[in-house]
């Protein structure tokens, strides 16, 4: 019992500095991007500079910079809900020695964040292309605030779907309910991306909110992180997800109504 308690303290004690560093780097990144400023657009909204290369920076360099900070940001946002799942994985592989367990857990975590890295690689060119189109088309730019509200409403609706419930359940019980899992590197590496895919699918709506409302906004990041953590760790995650969906749909409708009133 004492050994188990010591191992648990060491595990969570290692996770805490990783979260602190990633959160600090994310805060610095958001601050540096905010210092650059935002671009005013037709329709009275501001475009984030995260989708554009800095002066003297190539598009490839801009994507590399975005993906690097995206990964750091995802570590900060996903770690609070991932750490308890990794601890359950540690218990599922049984006693294989602290060092070996540590390597296997690191492989699972690497595979998990590899999925989020690919997500960031895909997201940046899509976001940059959309930003370019909006800058060249004033008419399209004017409808962006309403489009944002529609995306938020859709994201809230996804919280009630069977698709969401399935992937959320896979995130909450990544071992499929098995008591033991193979304690080898190959199984650990396969387990990580599989968990990452389920969790990416599960929170795609909440991630979309982050992207359309404020990829550099620390307040939005904190709210999305709290929502993801709550629905994955709460005793009744499905009910929590639906409660979050009600709030999100309400926010989306409010955004649409406010924008429509401004246009009128």
Coordinates of C-alpha atoms in Angstrom, one line a residue:
X1 CA 0.0 0.0 0.0
X2 CA 2.8 2.4 0.8
X3 CA 4.6 1.6 -2.4
X4 CA 1.4 2.2 -4.4
X5 CA 0.9 5.5 -2.7
X6 CA 4.5 6.5 -3.4
X7 CA 4.1 5.5 -7.1
X8 CA 0.9 7.5 -7.4
X9 CA 2.5 10.6 -5.8
X10 CA 5.5 10.3 -8.2
X11 CA 3.2 9.9 -11.2
X12 CA 1.0 12.9 -10.5
X13 CA 4.1 14.8 -9.3
X14 CA 5.7 14.4 -12.7
X15 CA 2.5 15.4 -14.5
X16 CA 2.1 18.6 -12.6
X17 CA 5.3 20.3 -13.8
X18 CA 4.5 19.3 -17.4
X19 CA 1.1 20.9 -17.1
X20 CA 2.6 24.0 -15.5
X21 CA 5.3 24.4 -18.2
X22 CA 2.8 23.9 -21.1
X23 CA 0.3 26.3 -19.5
X24 CA 3.0 28.9 -19.1
X25 CA 4.3 28.6 -22.7
X26 CA 0.7 28.8 -23.9
X27 CA 0.2 32.0 -21.9
X28 CA 3.4 33.5 -23.3
X29 CA 2.3 32.6 -26.9
X30 CA -1.1 34.2 -26.5
X31 CA 0.5 37.3 -25.0
X32 CA 3.0 37.6 -27.9
X33 CA 0.2 37.1 -30.5
X34 CA -2.0 39.7 -28.7
X35 CA 0.9 42.1 -28.8
X36 CA 1.0 41.8 -32.6
X37 CA -2.7 42.8 -32.7
X38 CA -5.7 41.7 -34.7
X39 CA -7.0 42.8 -38.1
X40 CA -10.3 44.7 -38.2
X41 CA -12.7 43.1 -40.7
X42 CA -15.9 44.2 -42.4
X43 CA -18.8 43.2 -40.1
X44 CA -17.1 44.6 -37.0
X45 CA -15.1 41.6 -35.9
X46 CA -11.3 41.1 -35.5
X47 CA -9.3 38.5 -37.3
X48 CA -6.7 36.6 -35.4
X49 CA -3.1 36.9 -36.6
X50 CA -2.5 33.3 -35.7
X51 CA -3.5 32.3 -39.2
X52 CA -1.0 34.6 -40.9
X53 CA 2.8 34.5 -41.3
X54 CA 4.7 37.2 -39.3
X55 CA 6.8 39.7 -41.3
X56 CA 9.6 37.9 -43.0
X57 CA 8.2 34.5 -42.2
X58 CA 7.3 32.0 -44.9
X59 CA 4.0 30.0 -44.9
X60 CA 5.9 26.9 -44.1
X61 CA 7.5 28.6 -41.1
X62 CA 4.1 30.0 -40.0
X63 CA 2.7 26.5 -40.1
X64 CA 5.6 25.1 -38.1
X65 CA 5.2 27.8 -35.5
X66 CA 1.5 27.3 -35.3
X67 CA 1.7 23.5 -35.0
X68 CA 4.5 23.8 -32.3
X69 CA 2.4 26.1 -30.2
X70 CA -0.8 24.0 -31.0
X71 CA 0.8 20.9 -29.5
X72 CA 1.9 22.8 -26.4
X73 CA -1.6 24.3 -26.0
X74 CA -3.2 20.8 -26.4
X75 CA -0.9 19.4 -23.7
X76 CA -2.1 22.2 -21.4
X77 CA -5.7 21.7 -22.3
X78 CA -5.9 17.9 -22.4
X79 CA -3.5 16.9 -19.6
X80 CA -6.0 17.5 -16.8
X81 CA -8.4 14.9 -18.3
X82 CA -5.7 12.6 -19.7
X83 CA -3.6 12.1 -16.5
X84 CA -6.3 10.1 -14.7
X85 CA -6.8 7.9 -17.8
X86 CA -3.1 7.3 -18.0
X87 CA -3.1 6.2 -14.4
X88 CA -5.9 3.7 -15.1
X89 CA -3.8 2.5 -18.0
X90 CA -0.9 2.0 -15.6
X91 CA -3.1 -0.1 -13.4
X92 CA -4.4 -2.1 -16.4
X93 CA -0.9 -3.2 -17.5
X94 CA -0.1 -4.6 -14.1
X95 CA 3.1 -4.5 -12.1
X96 CA 5.9 -4.3 -14.7
X97 CA 8.3 -2.2 -12.7
X98 CA 8.3 1.6 -12.4
X99 CA 10.8 2.3 -15.1
X100 CA 9.1 0.1 -17.7
X101 CA 5.7 1.4 -16.7
X102 CA 7.0 4.9 -17.2
X103 CA 8.2 4.2 -20.7
X104 CA 4.9 2.5 -21.6
X105 CA 2.9 5.5 -20.3
X106 CA 5.2 7.8 -22.2
X107 CA 4.5 5.9 -25.4
X108 CA 0.7 6.1 -24.8
X109 CA 1.0 9.8 -24.2
X110 CA 3.2 10.4 -27.3
X111 CA 0.7 8.5 -29.4
X112 CA -2.2 10.4 -28.0
X113 CA -0.6 13.8 -28.7
X114 CA 0.6 12.6 -32.1
X115 CA -3.0 12.6 -33.1
X116 CA -3.4 16.2 -31.9
X117 CA -0.3 17.1 -33.8
X118 CA -1.8 15.8 -37.1
X119 CA -5.0 17.7 -36.3
X120 CA -3.0 20.9 -36.0
X121 CA -1.1 20.3 -39.2
X122 CA -4.5 19.9 -41.0
X123 CA -6.2 22.8 -39.3
X124 CA -3.6 25.5 -40.0
X125 CA -3.8 25.5 -43.9
X126 CA -7.6 25.3 -43.7
X127 CA -7.8 28.3 -41.3
X128 CA -5.2 30.2 -43.3
X129 CA -7.0 29.6 -46.6
X130 CA -10.3 30.7 -45.0
X131 CA -8.7 33.8 -43.6
X132 CA -7.3 34.7 -47.0
X133 CA -10.7 34.3 -48.6
X134 CA -12.3 36.5 -46.0
X135 CA -9.7 39.2 -46.5
X136 CA -10.4 39.2 -50.3
X137 CA -14.1 39.0 -50.0
X138 CA -15.7 41.8 -47.9
X139 CA -19.2 40.3 -48.4
X140 CA -18.2 37.0 -47.0
X141 CA -16.3 38.7 -44.1
X142 CA -19.5 40.4 -43.1
X143 CA -21.4 37.2 -42.5
X144 CA -18.6 35.6 -40.4
X145 CA -20.1 36.7 -37.0
X146 CA -23.3 34.9 -37.9
X147 CA -21.4 31.9 -39.2
X148 CA -19.5 31.7 -35.9
X149 CA -22.8 31.6 -34.0
X150 CA -24.0 28.8 -36.3
X151 CA -20.8 26.8 -35.7
X152 CA -21.3 27.2 -31.9
X153 CA -24.9 26.0 -32.1
X154 CA -23.9 23.0 -34.2
X155 CA -21.1 22.2 -31.7
X156 CA -23.7 22.4 -28.9
X157 CA -26.0 20.1 -30.8
X158 CA -23.2 17.5 -31.2
X159 CA -23.1 17.2 -27.4
X160 CA -26.5 15.4 -27.6
X161 CA -25.5 12.9 -30.4
X162 CA -25.0 9.2 -30.1
X163 CA -21.7 9.7 -32.0
X164 CA -20.5 12.0 -29.2
X165 CA -21.7 9.6 -26.5
X166 CA -19.9 6.7 -28.1
X167 CA -16.5 8.4 -28.4
X168 CA -16.8 10.0 -24.9
X169 CA -17.4 6.6 -23.5
X170 CA -14.3 5.3 -25.3
X171 CA -12.3 8.2 -23.7
X172 CA -13.6 7.5 -20.3
X173 CA -13.0 3.7 -20.5
X174 CA -10.0 3.5 -22.9
X175 CA -9.3 -0.2 -22.1
X176 CA -12.7 -1.3 -23.2
X177 CA -13.5 -2.4 -19.6
X178 CA -10.7 -5.0 -19.6
X179 CA -8.9 -5.5 -16.3
X180 CA -5.5 -6.0 -17.9
X181 CA -3.7 -4.7 -21.0
X182 CA -0.6 -6.0 -22.8
X183 CA 2.5 -4.5 -21.2
X184 CA 4.5 -4.1 -24.4
X185 CA 5.7 -1.2 -26.5
X186 CA 3.7 -2.1 -29.6
X187 CA 0.4 -2.3 -27.7
X188 CA 1.2 0.9 -25.8
X189 CA 1.9 2.8 -29.1
X190 CA -1.4 1.5 -30.7
X191 CA -3.3 2.3 -27.5
X192 CA -2.2 6.0 -27.6
X193 CA -3.4 7.0 -31.1
X194 CA -6.6 5.0 -30.6
X195 CA -7.3 6.9 -27.4
X196 CA -6.3 10.2 -29.1
X197 CA -8.7 9.6 -32.0
X198 CA -11.6 8.8 -29.7
X199 CA -10.9 11.9 -27.7
X200 CA -10.4 14.1 -30.8
X201 CA -13.7 13.0 -32.1
X202 CA -15.4 13.4 -28.8
X203 CA -14.4 17.0 -28.4
X204 CA -14.4 18.1 -32.0
X205 CA -17.3 20.4 -31.4
X206 CA -15.7 22.1 -28.3
X207 CA -12.4 22.4 -30.3
X208 CA -14.3 24.0 -33.1
X209 CA -15.6 26.6 -30.7
X210 CA -12.0 27.3 -29.6
X211 CA -11.0 27.8 -33.3
X212 CA -13.8 30.1 -34.4
X213 CA -14.1 32.2 -31.2
X214 CA -10.6 32.6 -30.1
X215 CA -7.7 30.3 -30.7
X216 CA -5.5 32.9 -28.8
X217 CA -8.1 33.7 -26.1
X218 CA -7.0 32.3 -22.7
X219 CA -10.6 32.6 -21.4
X220 CA -12.0 30.5 -24.1
X221 CA -9.2 28.0 -23.7
X222 CA -9.9 27.8 -19.9
X223 CA -13.7 27.3 -20.5
X224 CA -13.1 24.6 -23.2
X225 CA -10.6 22.8 -21.0
X226 CA -13.0 22.9 -18.0
X227 CA -15.8 21.5 -20.2
X228 CA -13.7 18.7 -21.7
X229 CA -12.3 17.7 -18.3
X230 CA -15.7 17.7 -16.6
X231 CA -17.4 15.5 -19.2
X232 CA -14.5 13.0 -19.2
X233 CA -14.0 12.7 -15.4
X234 CA -17.4 13.4 -13.9
X235 CA -19.3 10.3 -12.6
X236 CA -22.0 10.8 -15.3
X237 CA -20.1 12.1 -18.2
X238 CA -23.0 11.8 -20.7
X239 CA -25.3 14.0 -18.5
X240 CA -22.5 16.5 -18.1
X241 CA -21.9 16.6 -21.9
X242 CA -25.6 17.3 -22.5
X243 CA -25.6 20.1 -19.9
X244 CA -22.6 21.6 -21.6
X245 CA -24.5 21.3 -24.9
X246 CA -27.5 23.3 -23.5
X247 CA -25.1 26.1 -22.5
X248 CA -23.3 26.1 -25.8
X249 CA -26.4 26.1 -27.9
X250 CA -27.7 29.1 -25.8
X251 CA -24.4 31.0 -26.3
X252 CA -24.6 30.3 -30.1
X253 CA -28.1 31.5 -30.4
X254 CA -27.2 34.6 -28.3
X255 CA -24.3 35.3 -30.7
X256 CA -26.6 35.0 -33.7
X257 CA -29.2 37.2 -32.2
X258 CA -26.7 39.9 -31.2
X259 CA -25.2 39.9 -34.7
X260 CA -28.6 40.0 -36.4
X261 CA -29.6 42.9 -34.2
X262 CA -26.4 44.8 -35.1
X263 CA -27.0 44.2 -38.8
X264 CA -30.5 45.4 -38.5

